[in-house]
């Protein structure tokens, strides 16, 4: 998989605030890449630098394998802040204005309206749109000219659950059509639902980057219980795949194994040790737990 954006040792300081400290990572082509971090972690600053709105103090980046130039920039659509659409004009008229400002052909407007699912409402005034429709229109504006890469800053911000789902579906649709999406977000859940890859920032430092299921690895564990939880706790530590044991209340034990352990086989193994299980359930560490462990929070 080729690399769309490669960030190398990017640093940025605002007075006393070190907004980014030597941040490096690669964004694979075709990925939905989330830049995840709490407020003030440097996400917007990073997007500002790669879109040429801000200058880095140090470091460099390449776009599609080359130093950034007008040729690469034409392949990138950006949505860094909510555009000032005219409330009394229709979605279509607003996109005409965007196309003129960006010096792009108006002939692309029907295509982006269709992509954003707004064709049926294209002639309605912007003020009659739901929050999700407004955001989809903004993304449609960024898609004018059919760029290969879309950079979105907090695309779900301020939306209700329906709007968030609409924007998520649009991002997925764009990704399925082969676009690379780079999005900043502080919404862990949203990043998990839509992103294939992630970079995690905390106070300007990169904590990790790569495929979501690797960076935010979530071990499987099995909850087991028996009438004699003491005997169970002792016995389970002799299981060949045993890694860790945590009590989880009501005499139930959370056990992590170093390999996939099938519940039926485990039940059988416990019976062979003379222990009859009264509780057996496979579970997964929550994404939030994995995130908090990674950010040491
Ligand atoms: P948010 O989600 O709140 O926008 P963020 O992760 O995008 O946060 P940035 O906006 O990049 O983070 O800010 C990173 C740090 O730099 C913060 O401490 C912020 O207060 C500071 N900062 C950002 N812009 C400026 C500026 N123009 N002048 C001074 N400090 C700034």
PDB file of C-alpha atoms and ligand atoms in Angstrom:
ATOM      1  CA  UNK A   1       0.000   0.000   0.000  1.00  0.00           C
ATOM      2  CA  UNK A   2       1.531   3.335  -0.990  1.00  0.00           C
ATOM      3  CA  UNK A   3       1.823   6.248   1.408  1.00  0.00           C
ATOM      4  CA  UNK A   4      -0.368   9.324   0.925  1.00  0.00           C
ATOM      5  CA  UNK A   5       1.125  11.482   3.650  1.00  0.00           C
ATOM      6  CA  UNK A   6       4.380  10.943   5.503  1.00  0.00           C
ATOM      7  CA  UNK A   7       4.996  13.247   8.454  1.00  0.00           C
ATOM      8  CA  UNK A   8       8.573  13.383   9.743  1.00  0.00           C
ATOM      9  CA  UNK A   9       9.544  15.010  13.037  1.00  0.00           C
ATOM     10  CA  UNK A  10       7.019  17.850  12.798  1.00  0.00           C
ATOM     11  CA  UNK A  11       7.283  20.326  15.679  1.00  0.00           C
ATOM     12  CA  UNK A  12       5.336  23.485  16.431  1.00  0.00           C
ATOM     13  CA  UNK A  13       5.424  25.858  19.375  1.00  0.00           C
ATOM     14  CA  UNK A  14       3.097  28.758  20.227  1.00  0.00           C
ATOM     15  CA  UNK A  15       5.020  30.836  22.765  1.00  0.00           C
ATOM     16  CA  UNK A  16       5.275  28.656  25.859  1.00  0.00           C
ATOM     17  CA  UNK A  17       3.010  25.927  24.429  1.00  0.00           C
ATOM     18  CA  UNK A  18       4.720  23.043  22.615  1.00  0.00           C
ATOM     19  CA  UNK A  19       1.767  22.110  20.385  1.00  0.00           C
ATOM     20  CA  UNK A  20       3.655  19.337  18.511  1.00  0.00           C
ATOM     21  CA  UNK A  21       6.893  17.581  19.513  1.00  0.00           C
ATOM     22  CA  UNK A  22       8.723  15.778  16.692  1.00  0.00           C
ATOM     23  CA  UNK A  23       5.656  13.909  15.428  1.00  0.00           C
ATOM     24  CA  UNK A  24       6.241  11.256  12.722  1.00  0.00           C
ATOM     25  CA  UNK A  25       3.847   8.798  11.084  1.00  0.00           C
ATOM     26  CA  UNK A  26       2.694   7.539   7.674  1.00  0.00           C
ATOM     27  CA  UNK A  27      -0.821   7.505   6.237  1.00  0.00           C
ATOM     28  CA  UNK A  28      -1.459   4.596   3.833  1.00  0.00           C
ATOM     29  CA  UNK A  29      -3.406   5.225   0.623  1.00  0.00           C
ATOM     30  CA  UNK A  30      -7.057   4.203   0.866  1.00  0.00           C
ATOM     31  CA  UNK A  31      -7.153   4.341   4.662  1.00  0.00           C
ATOM     32  CA  UNK A  32      -9.551   6.242   6.881  1.00  0.00           C
ATOM     33  CA  UNK A  33      -6.935   7.708   9.171  1.00  0.00           C
ATOM     34  CA  UNK A  34      -8.019   9.166  12.507  1.00  0.00           C
ATOM     35  CA  UNK A  35      -5.861  11.651  14.373  1.00  0.00           C
ATOM     36  CA  UNK A  36      -7.146  11.042  17.858  1.00  0.00           C
ATOM     37  CA  UNK A  37      -6.484  13.005  21.011  1.00  0.00           C
ATOM     38  CA  UNK A  38      -8.155  15.112  23.677  1.00  0.00           C
ATOM     39  CA  UNK A  39      -8.738  18.853  23.229  1.00  0.00           C
ATOM     40  CA  UNK A  40      -5.477  20.745  22.933  1.00  0.00           C
ATOM     41  CA  UNK A  41      -3.410  17.707  21.912  1.00  0.00           C
ATOM     42  CA  UNK A  42      -2.284  19.298  18.621  1.00  0.00           C
ATOM     43  CA  UNK A  43      -4.640  17.727  16.055  1.00  0.00           C
ATOM     44  CA  UNK A  44      -5.766  20.977  14.414  1.00  0.00           C
ATOM     45  CA  UNK A  45      -2.203  22.304  14.417  1.00  0.00           C
ATOM     46  CA  UNK A  46      -1.027  19.169  12.602  1.00  0.00           C
ATOM     47  CA  UNK A  47      -3.793  19.398   9.987  1.00  0.00           C
ATOM     48  CA  UNK A  48      -3.041  23.126   9.591  1.00  0.00           C
ATOM     49  CA  UNK A  49       0.608  22.323   8.841  1.00  0.00           C
ATOM     50  CA  UNK A  50      -0.084  19.612   6.262  1.00  0.00           C
ATOM     51  CA  UNK A  51      -2.637  21.841   4.513  1.00  0.00           C
ATOM     52  CA  UNK A  52      -0.206  24.789   4.439  1.00  0.00           C
ATOM     53  CA  UNK A  53      -2.300  27.011   6.694  1.00  0.00           C
ATOM     54  CA  UNK A  54       0.461  26.945   9.343  1.00  0.00           C
ATOM     55  CA  UNK A  55       4.241  26.682   9.176  1.00  0.00           C
ATOM     56  CA  UNK A  56       6.007  24.021  11.255  1.00  0.00           C
ATOM     57  CA  UNK A  57       9.016  25.054  13.348  1.00  0.00           C
ATOM     58  CA  UNK A  58      10.791  21.846  12.421  1.00  0.00           C
ATOM     59  CA  UNK A  59      10.383  18.632  10.471  1.00  0.00           C
ATOM     60  CA  UNK A  60       8.940  17.964   7.049  1.00  0.00           C
ATOM     61  CA  UNK A  61       6.257  16.002   5.265  1.00  0.00           C
ATOM     62  CA  UNK A  62       5.661  14.484   1.852  1.00  0.00           C
ATOM     63  CA  UNK A  63       2.405  14.157  -0.039  1.00  0.00           C
ATOM     64  CA  UNK A  64       2.047  11.168  -2.350  1.00  0.00           C
ATOM     65  CA  UNK A  65       5.766  10.540  -2.096  1.00  0.00           C
ATOM     66  CA  UNK A  66       6.838  14.054  -3.118  1.00  0.00           C
ATOM     67  CA  UNK A  67       7.546  17.360  -1.398  1.00  0.00           C
ATOM     68  CA  UNK A  68       4.259  19.286  -1.275  1.00  0.00           C
ATOM     69  CA  UNK A  69       3.538  21.364  -4.367  1.00  0.00           C
ATOM     70  CA  UNK A  70       0.470  22.676  -6.203  1.00  0.00           C
ATOM     71  CA  UNK A  71       0.194  19.365  -8.080  1.00  0.00           C
ATOM     72  CA  UNK A  72      -0.266  17.358  -4.864  1.00  0.00           C
ATOM     73  CA  UNK A  73      -2.437  20.014  -3.233  1.00  0.00           C
ATOM     74  CA  UNK A  74      -4.983  19.737  -6.058  1.00  0.00           C
ATOM     75  CA  UNK A  75      -5.509  16.126  -4.953  1.00  0.00           C
ATOM     76  CA  UNK A  76      -6.536  17.199  -1.456  1.00  0.00           C
ATOM     77  CA  UNK A  77      -9.948  18.471  -0.374  1.00  0.00           C
ATOM     78  CA  UNK A  78     -10.051  20.094   3.061  1.00  0.00           C
ATOM     79  CA  UNK A  79     -12.667  20.910   5.620  1.00  0.00           C
ATOM     80  CA  UNK A  80     -10.876  22.488   8.564  1.00  0.00           C
ATOM     81  CA  UNK A  81     -13.677  24.656   9.878  1.00  0.00           C
ATOM     82  CA  UNK A  82     -17.411  24.958   9.242  1.00  0.00           C
ATOM     83  CA  UNK A  83     -17.836  26.939   6.022  1.00  0.00           C
ATOM     84  CA  UNK A  84     -19.941  30.107   6.112  1.00  0.00           C
ATOM     85  CA  UNK A  85     -22.807  28.978   3.934  1.00  0.00           C
ATOM     86  CA  UNK A  86     -25.540  31.468   3.022  1.00  0.00           C
ATOM     87  CA  UNK A  87     -28.630  30.503   4.992  1.00  0.00           C
ATOM     88  CA  UNK A  88     -31.216  31.777   2.474  1.00  0.00           C
ATOM     89  CA  UNK A  89     -29.542  30.210  -0.557  1.00  0.00           C
ATOM     90  CA  UNK A  90     -30.057  26.612  -1.619  1.00  0.00           C
ATOM     91  CA  UNK A  91     -27.459  23.876  -1.168  1.00  0.00           C
ATOM     92  CA  UNK A  92     -26.849  24.006  -4.919  1.00  0.00           C
ATOM     93  CA  UNK A  93     -26.316  27.802  -4.970  1.00  0.00           C
ATOM     94  CA  UNK A  94     -23.978  27.567  -1.995  1.00  0.00           C
ATOM     95  CA  UNK A  95     -21.889  24.953  -3.815  1.00  0.00           C
ATOM     96  CA  UNK A  96     -21.796  27.224  -6.892  1.00  0.00           C
ATOM     97  CA  UNK A  97     -20.227  29.891  -4.681  1.00  0.00           C
ATOM     98  CA  UNK A  98     -17.729  27.368  -3.234  1.00  0.00           C
ATOM     99  CA  UNK A  99     -16.838  26.164  -6.764  1.00  0.00           C
ATOM    100  CA  UNK A 100     -16.237  29.747  -7.905  1.00  0.00           C
ATOM    101  CA  UNK A 101     -14.060  30.574  -4.889  1.00  0.00           C
ATOM    102  CA  UNK A 102     -12.034  27.380  -5.459  1.00  0.00           C
ATOM    103  CA  UNK A 103     -11.962  28.073  -9.215  1.00  0.00           C
ATOM    104  CA  UNK A 104     -13.485  24.710  -9.930  1.00  0.00           C
ATOM    105  CA  UNK A 105     -16.007  23.743 -12.550  1.00  0.00           C
ATOM    106  CA  UNK A 106     -19.675  23.917 -11.531  1.00  0.00           C
ATOM    107  CA  UNK A 107     -20.256  20.794 -13.613  1.00  0.00           C
ATOM    108  CA  UNK A 108     -19.015  18.684 -10.655  1.00  0.00           C
ATOM    109  CA  UNK A 109     -21.801  19.937  -8.342  1.00  0.00           C
ATOM    110  CA  UNK A 110     -24.442  17.283  -9.224  1.00  0.00           C
ATOM    111  CA  UNK A 111     -21.881  14.507  -8.582  1.00  0.00           C
ATOM    112  CA  UNK A 112     -20.909  15.736  -5.116  1.00  0.00           C
ATOM    113  CA  UNK A 113     -24.548  16.420  -4.179  1.00  0.00           C
ATOM    114  CA  UNK A 114     -25.398  12.850  -5.158  1.00  0.00           C
ATOM    115  CA  UNK A 115     -22.451  11.485  -3.140  1.00  0.00           C
ATOM    116  CA  UNK A 116     -23.592  13.458  -0.105  1.00  0.00           C
ATOM    117  CA  UNK A 117     -27.173  12.226  -0.527  1.00  0.00           C
ATOM    118  CA  UNK A 118     -28.468  15.762  -1.042  1.00  0.00           C
ATOM    119  CA  UNK A 119     -29.758  15.640  -4.621  1.00  0.00           C
ATOM    120  CA  UNK A 120     -33.402  15.602  -3.570  1.00  0.00           C
ATOM    121  CA  UNK A 121     -32.915  18.640  -1.335  1.00  0.00           C
ATOM    122  CA  UNK A 122     -30.434  20.562  -3.475  1.00  0.00           C
ATOM    123  CA  UNK A 123     -32.869  23.409  -4.157  1.00  0.00           C
ATOM    124  CA  UNK A 124     -34.025  23.809  -0.543  1.00  0.00           C
ATOM    125  CA  UNK A 125     -32.652  26.742   1.438  1.00  0.00           C
ATOM    126  CA  UNK A 126     -29.595  25.850   3.539  1.00  0.00           C
ATOM    127  CA  UNK A 127     -31.391  27.034   6.690  1.00  0.00           C
ATOM    128  CA  UNK A 128     -33.934  24.211   6.266  1.00  0.00           C
ATOM    129  CA  UNK A 129     -31.214  21.522   6.388  1.00  0.00           C
ATOM    130  CA  UNK A 130     -30.627  19.316   9.435  1.00  0.00           C
ATOM    131  CA  UNK A 131     -27.206  19.573  11.135  1.00  0.00           C
ATOM    132  CA  UNK A 132     -26.119  16.350   9.416  1.00  0.00           C
ATOM    133  CA  UNK A 133     -27.206  17.688   6.009  1.00  0.00           C
ATOM    134  CA  UNK A 134     -25.282  20.919   6.622  1.00  0.00           C
ATOM    135  CA  UNK A 135     -22.139  18.965   7.419  1.00  0.00           C
ATOM    136  CA  UNK A 136     -22.669  16.683   4.404  1.00  0.00           C
ATOM    137  CA  UNK A 137     -22.955  19.801   2.223  1.00  0.00           C
ATOM    138  CA  UNK A 138     -19.661  21.030   3.679  1.00  0.00           C
ATOM    139  CA  UNK A 139     -18.028  17.685   2.835  1.00  0.00           C
ATOM    140  CA  UNK A 140     -19.589  17.857  -0.648  1.00  0.00           C
ATOM    141  CA  UNK A 141     -17.886  21.257  -1.063  1.00  0.00           C
ATOM    142  CA  UNK A 142     -14.538  19.714  -0.102  1.00  0.00           C
ATOM    143  CA  UNK A 143     -15.141  16.939  -2.676  1.00  0.00           C
ATOM    144  CA  UNK A 144     -15.508  19.379  -5.592  1.00  0.00           C
ATOM    145  CA  UNK A 145     -12.859  18.628  -8.199  1.00  0.00           C
ATOM    146  CA  UNK A 146     -12.760  14.954  -7.111  1.00  0.00           C
ATOM    147  CA  UNK A 147      -9.646  15.065  -4.881  1.00  0.00           C
ATOM    148  CA  UNK A 148      -8.094  11.706  -3.926  1.00  0.00           C
ATOM    149  CA  UNK A 149      -7.617  12.773  -0.301  1.00  0.00           C
ATOM    150  CA  UNK A 150     -10.024  14.458   2.101  1.00  0.00           C
ATOM    151  CA  UNK A 151      -8.824  16.169   5.284  1.00  0.00           C
ATOM    152  CA  UNK A 152     -11.571  16.795   7.841  1.00  0.00           C
ATOM    153  CA  UNK A 153     -11.207  18.435  11.246  1.00  0.00           C
ATOM    154  CA  UNK A 154     -13.700  16.986  13.754  1.00  0.00           C
ATOM    155  CA  UNK A 155     -16.365  16.110  11.137  1.00  0.00           C
ATOM    156  CA  UNK A 156     -18.787  14.868  13.825  1.00  0.00           C
ATOM    157  CA  UNK A 157     -18.425  17.901  16.077  1.00  0.00           C
ATOM    158  CA  UNK A 158     -21.676  19.466  17.249  1.00  0.00           C
ATOM    159  CA  UNK A 159     -23.867  16.905  15.479  1.00  0.00           C
ATOM    160  CA  UNK A 160     -26.697  14.916  17.006  1.00  0.00           C
ATOM    161  CA  UNK A 161     -26.510  11.079  16.843  1.00  0.00           C
ATOM    162  CA  UNK A 162     -28.437  10.999  13.540  1.00  0.00           C
ATOM    163  CA  UNK A 163     -26.115  13.592  12.006  1.00  0.00           C
ATOM    164  CA  UNK A 164     -23.047  11.708  13.280  1.00  0.00           C
ATOM    165  CA  UNK A 165     -24.321   8.492  11.663  1.00  0.00           C
ATOM    166  CA  UNK A 166     -25.014  10.309   8.361  1.00  0.00           C
ATOM    167  CA  UNK A 167     -21.522  11.775   8.247  1.00  0.00           C
ATOM    168  CA  UNK A 168     -20.026   8.389   9.211  1.00  0.00           C
ATOM    169  CA  UNK A 169     -21.876   6.708   6.330  1.00  0.00           C
ATOM    170  CA  UNK A 170     -20.669   9.373   3.909  1.00  0.00           C
ATOM    171  CA  UNK A 171     -17.058   8.898   5.051  1.00  0.00           C
ATOM    172  CA  UNK A 172     -17.395   5.128   4.610  1.00  0.00           C
ATOM    173  CA  UNK A 173     -18.862   5.593   1.143  1.00  0.00           C
ATOM    174  CA  UNK A 174     -15.990   7.876   0.131  1.00  0.00           C
ATOM    175  CA  UNK A 175     -13.463   5.385   1.513  1.00  0.00           C
ATOM    176  CA  UNK A 176     -15.117   2.539  -0.411  1.00  0.00           C
ATOM    177  CA  UNK A 177     -14.714   4.565  -3.599  1.00  0.00           C
ATOM    178  CA  UNK A 178     -10.939   4.565  -2.964  1.00  0.00           C
ATOM    179  CA  UNK A 179     -10.433   7.977  -1.344  1.00  0.00           C
ATOM    180  CA  UNK A 180      -8.070   8.429   1.569  1.00  0.00           C
ATOM    181  CA  UNK A 181      -9.743  10.220   4.472  1.00  0.00           C
ATOM    182  CA  UNK A 182      -7.701  11.944   7.168  1.00  0.00           C
ATOM    183  CA  UNK A 183      -9.794  13.141  10.084  1.00  0.00           C
ATOM    184  CA  UNK A 184      -9.041  14.688  13.455  1.00  0.00           C
ATOM    185  CA  UNK A 185     -11.351  13.606  16.241  1.00  0.00           C
ATOM    186  CA  UNK A 186     -11.542  13.500  20.006  1.00  0.00           C
ATOM    187  CA  UNK A 187     -14.373  10.931  19.812  1.00  0.00           C
ATOM    188  CA  UNK A 188     -12.854   7.533  20.537  1.00  0.00           C
ATOM    189  CA  UNK A 189     -16.028   5.682  19.672  1.00  0.00           C
ATOM    190  CA  UNK A 190     -16.364   7.478  16.333  1.00  0.00           C
ATOM    191  CA  UNK A 191     -12.759   6.744  15.417  1.00  0.00           C
ATOM    192  CA  UNK A 192     -13.286   3.058  16.133  1.00  0.00           C
ATOM    193  CA  UNK A 193     -16.470   2.958  14.036  1.00  0.00           C
ATOM    194  CA  UNK A 194     -15.049   4.604  10.948  1.00  0.00           C
ATOM    195  CA  UNK A 195     -11.230   4.558  10.959  1.00  0.00           C
ATOM    196  CA  UNK A 196      -8.930   1.819   9.703  1.00  0.00           C
ATOM    197  CA  UNK A 197      -5.805   3.534  11.059  1.00  0.00           C
ATOM    198  CA  UNK A 198      -5.086   5.956  13.853  1.00  0.00           C
ATOM    199  CA  UNK A 199      -2.404   8.229  15.304  1.00  0.00           C
ATOM    200  CA  UNK A 200      -2.835   9.121  18.956  1.00  0.00           C
ATOM    201  CA  UNK A 201      -1.631  12.470  20.235  1.00  0.00           C
ATOM    202  CA  UNK A 202      -1.356  13.664  23.808  1.00  0.00           C
ATOM    203  CA  UNK A 203      -0.050  17.138  24.564  1.00  0.00           C
ATOM    204  CA  UNK A 204       1.694  17.297  21.201  1.00  0.00           C
ATOM    205  CA  UNK A 205       3.383  13.914  21.521  1.00  0.00           C
ATOM    206  CA  UNK A 206       2.645  10.915  19.363  1.00  0.00           C
ATOM    207  CA  UNK A 207       1.761   7.927  21.552  1.00  0.00           C
ATOM    208  CA  UNK A 208       1.294   5.464  18.730  1.00  0.00           C
ATOM    209  CA  UNK A 209       0.164   5.075  15.132  1.00  0.00           C
ATOM    210  CA  UNK A 210      -0.894   2.286  12.798  1.00  0.00           C
ATOM    211  CA  UNK A 211      -3.891   0.007  12.247  1.00  0.00           C
ATOM    212  CA  UNK A 212      -6.632   0.685  14.823  1.00  0.00           C
ATOM    213  CA  UNK A 213      -6.774  -2.923  16.010  1.00  0.00           C
ATOM    214  CA  UNK A 214      -3.020  -2.929  16.608  1.00  0.00           C
ATOM    215  CA  UNK A 215      -2.624   0.503  18.252  1.00  0.00           C
ATOM    216  CA  UNK A 216      -5.709   0.007  20.388  1.00  0.00           C
ATOM    217  CA  UNK A 217      -5.254  -3.738  20.841  1.00  0.00           C
ATOM    218  CA  UNK A 218      -8.042  -5.204  22.898  1.00  0.00           C
ATOM    219  CA  UNK A 219      -7.196  -8.518  24.481  1.00  0.00           C
ATOM    220  CA  UNK A 220      -9.892 -11.117  24.814  1.00  0.00           C
ATOM    221  CA  UNK A 221     -10.499 -12.412  28.279  1.00  0.00           C
ATOM    222  CA  UNK A 222     -12.833 -14.963  29.771  1.00  0.00           C
ATOM    223  CA  UNK A 223     -14.910 -14.480  32.883  1.00  0.00           C
ATOM    224  CA  UNK A 224     -15.266 -17.607  34.981  1.00  0.00           C
ATOM    225  CA  UNK A 225     -16.863 -18.368  38.312  1.00  0.00           C
ATOM    226  CA  UNK A 226     -17.475 -21.374  40.514  1.00  0.00           C
ATOM    227  CA  UNK A 227     -18.887 -22.080  43.977  1.00  0.00           C
ATOM    228  CA  UNK A 228     -15.299 -22.326  45.270  1.00  0.00           C
ATOM    229  CA  UNK A 229     -13.662 -19.274  43.680  1.00  0.00           C
ATOM    230  CA  UNK A 230     -10.473 -19.727  45.739  1.00  0.00           C
ATOM    231  CA  UNK A 231      -9.885 -23.205  44.331  1.00  0.00           C
ATOM    232  CA  UNK A 232     -10.728 -21.919  40.855  1.00  0.00           C
ATOM    233  CA  UNK A 233      -8.229 -19.035  41.174  1.00  0.00           C
ATOM    234  CA  UNK A 234      -5.515 -21.456  42.229  1.00  0.00           C
ATOM    235  CA  UNK A 235      -6.252 -24.016  39.525  1.00  0.00           C
ATOM    236  CA  UNK A 236      -6.587 -21.582  36.619  1.00  0.00           C
ATOM    237  CA  UNK A 237      -3.047 -20.294  37.130  1.00  0.00           C
ATOM    238  CA  UNK A 238      -1.826 -23.753  36.044  1.00  0.00           C
ATOM    239  CA  UNK A 239      -3.687 -23.569  32.712  1.00  0.00           C
ATOM    240  CA  UNK A 240      -1.046 -23.799  29.917  1.00  0.00           C
ATOM    241  CA  UNK A 241      -2.244 -20.517  28.268  1.00  0.00           C
ATOM    242  CA  UNK A 242      -2.756 -18.545  31.510  1.00  0.00           C
ATOM    243  CA  UNK A 243      -1.487 -14.929  31.530  1.00  0.00           C
ATOM    244  CA  UNK A 244      -3.369 -12.850  34.075  1.00  0.00           C
ATOM    245  CA  UNK A 245      -6.100 -13.085  36.655  1.00  0.00           C
ATOM    246  CA  UNK A 246      -8.257 -10.246  37.975  1.00  0.00           C
ATOM    247  CA  UNK A 247     -11.199 -10.520  40.345  1.00  0.00           C
ATOM    248  CA  UNK A 248     -14.290  -8.794  38.923  1.00  0.00           C
ATOM    249  CA  UNK A 249     -16.746  -8.976  41.825  1.00  0.00           C
ATOM    250  CA  UNK A 250     -19.275 -11.606  42.935  1.00  0.00           C
ATOM    251  CA  UNK A 251     -16.522 -14.233  42.991  1.00  0.00           C
ATOM    252  CA  UNK A 252     -16.159 -13.990  39.196  1.00  0.00           C
ATOM    253  CA  UNK A 253     -12.599 -14.004  37.831  1.00  0.00           C
ATOM    254  CA  UNK A 254     -11.404 -12.230  34.684  1.00  0.00           C
ATOM    255  CA  UNK A 255      -8.754 -14.405  33.079  1.00  0.00           C
ATOM    256  CA  UNK A 256      -6.527 -13.420  30.159  1.00  0.00           C
ATOM    257  CA  UNK A 257      -4.876 -16.177  28.123  1.00  0.00           C
ATOM    258  CA  UNK A 258      -1.935 -15.890  25.731  1.00  0.00           C
ATOM    259  CA  UNK A 259      -3.829 -17.763  23.036  1.00  0.00           C
ATOM    260  CA  UNK A 260      -7.406 -18.113  21.893  1.00  0.00           C
ATOM    261  CA  UNK A 261      -9.046 -20.422  24.447  1.00  0.00           C
ATOM    262  CA  UNK A 262     -12.304 -21.995  23.416  1.00  0.00           C
ATOM    263  CA  UNK A 263     -14.913 -21.763  26.258  1.00  0.00           C
ATOM    264  CA  UNK A 264     -16.016 -25.407  25.887  1.00  0.00           C
ATOM    265  CA  UNK A 265     -12.401 -26.621  26.132  1.00  0.00           C
ATOM    266  CA  UNK A 266     -11.835 -24.407  29.164  1.00  0.00           C
ATOM    267  CA  UNK A 267     -14.974 -25.759  30.827  1.00  0.00           C
ATOM    268  CA  UNK A 268     -13.723 -29.272  30.185  1.00  0.00           C
ATOM    269  CA  UNK A 269     -10.251 -28.442  31.522  1.00  0.00           C
ATOM    270  CA  UNK A 270     -11.751 -27.021  34.758  1.00  0.00           C
ATOM    271  CA  UNK A 271     -13.909 -30.142  35.186  1.00  0.00           C
ATOM    272  CA  UNK A 272     -10.749 -32.256  34.874  1.00  0.00           C
ATOM    273  CA  UNK A 273      -9.315 -30.232  37.780  1.00  0.00           C
ATOM    274  CA  UNK A 274     -12.459 -31.104  39.775  1.00  0.00           C
ATOM    275  CA  UNK A 275     -13.961 -27.600  39.438  1.00  0.00           C
ATOM    276  CA  UNK A 276     -17.471 -27.077  38.097  1.00  0.00           C
ATOM    277  CA  UNK A 277     -18.004 -23.665  36.535  1.00  0.00           C
ATOM    278  CA  UNK A 278     -21.145 -21.719  37.425  1.00  0.00           C
ATOM    279  CA  UNK A 279     -20.228 -18.797  35.158  1.00  0.00           C
ATOM    280  CA  UNK A 280     -18.388 -18.727  31.825  1.00  0.00           C
ATOM    281  CA  UNK A 281     -18.393 -15.775  29.442  1.00  0.00           C
ATOM    282  CA  UNK A 282     -15.954 -14.518  26.803  1.00  0.00           C
ATOM    283  CA  UNK A 283     -15.448 -10.736  26.886  1.00  0.00           C
ATOM    284  CA  UNK A 284     -13.337  -8.060  25.331  1.00  0.00           C
ATOM    285  CA  UNK A 285     -11.437  -5.223  26.956  1.00  0.00           C
ATOM    286  CA  UNK A 286     -13.363  -2.017  26.217  1.00  0.00           C
ATOM    287  CA  UNK A 287     -11.861   0.346  23.683  1.00  0.00           C
ATOM    288  CA  UNK A 288     -11.841   3.002  26.365  1.00  0.00           C
ATOM    289  CA  UNK A 289      -9.739   0.801  28.655  1.00  0.00           C
ATOM    290  CA  UNK A 290      -7.279   0.118  25.819  1.00  0.00           C
ATOM    291  CA  UNK A 291      -7.091   3.861  25.087  1.00  0.00           C
ATOM    292  CA  UNK A 292      -6.602   4.831  28.721  1.00  0.00           C
ATOM    293  CA  UNK A 293      -3.897   2.192  29.106  1.00  0.00           C
ATOM    294  CA  UNK A 294      -2.110   3.544  26.046  1.00  0.00           C
ATOM    295  CA  UNK A 295      -2.373   7.177  27.139  1.00  0.00           C
ATOM    296  CA  UNK A 296      -1.482   6.140  30.698  1.00  0.00           C
ATOM    297  CA  UNK A 297      -4.423   8.184  31.890  1.00  0.00           C
TER     298      UNK A 297
HETATM  299  P1  LIG B   1      -9.087  21.057  19.879  1.00  0.00           P
HETATM  300  O1  LIG B   1      -9.806  19.776  19.666  1.00  0.00           O
HETATM  301  O2  LIG B   1      -9.483  21.750  21.157  1.00  0.00           O
HETATM  302  O3  LIG B   1      -9.071  21.983  18.686  1.00  0.00           O
HETATM  303  P2  LIG B   1      -6.462  20.153  19.152  1.00  0.00           P
HETATM  304  O4  LIG B   1      -6.056  18.774  19.524  1.00  0.00           O
HETATM  305  O5  LIG B   1      -6.890  20.394  17.753  1.00  0.00           O
HETATM  306  O6  LIG B   1      -7.555  20.657  20.154  1.00  0.00           O
HETATM  307  P3  LIG B   1      -4.708  22.403  18.812  1.00  0.00           P
HETATM  308  O7  LIG B   1      -5.864  23.311  18.500  1.00  0.00           O
HETATM  309  O8  LIG B   1      -3.796  22.039  17.706  1.00  0.00           O
HETATM  310  O9  LIG B   1      -5.210  21.079  19.520  1.00  0.00           O
HETATM  311  O10 LIG B   1      -3.882  23.070  20.005  1.00  0.00           O
HETATM  312  C1  LIG B   1      -2.694  22.498  20.542  1.00  0.00           C
HETATM  313  C2  LIG B   1      -2.184  23.420  21.634  1.00  0.00           C
HETATM  314  O11 LIG B   1      -1.729  24.637  21.061  1.00  0.00           O
HETATM  315  C3  LIG B   1      -3.231  23.818  22.664  1.00  0.00           C
HETATM  316  O12 LIG B   1      -2.614  23.911  23.922  1.00  0.00           O
HETATM  317  C4  LIG B   1      -3.700  25.178  22.180  1.00  0.00           C
HETATM  318  O13 LIG B   1      -4.158  25.953  23.267  1.00  0.00           O
HETATM  319  C5  LIG B   1      -2.424  25.751  21.597  1.00  0.00           C
HETATM  320  N1  LIG B   1      -2.703  26.693  20.490  1.00  0.00           N
HETATM  321  C6  LIG B   1      -3.332  26.401  19.330  1.00  0.00           C
HETATM  322  N2  LIG B   1      -3.374  27.484  18.521  1.00  0.00           N
HETATM  323  C7  LIG B   1      -2.747  28.479  19.189  1.00  0.00           C
HETATM  324  C8  LIG B   1      -2.451  29.852  18.890  1.00  0.00           C
HETATM  325  N3  LIG B   1      -2.806  30.389  17.733  1.00  0.00           N
HETATM  326  N4  LIG B   1      -1.793  30.560  19.827  1.00  0.00           N
HETATM  327  C9  LIG B   1      -1.410  30.009  20.990  1.00  0.00           C
HETATM  328  N5  LIG B   1      -1.640  28.732  21.345  1.00  0.00           N
HETATM  329  C10 LIG B   1      -2.309  27.968  20.456  1.00  0.00           C
END
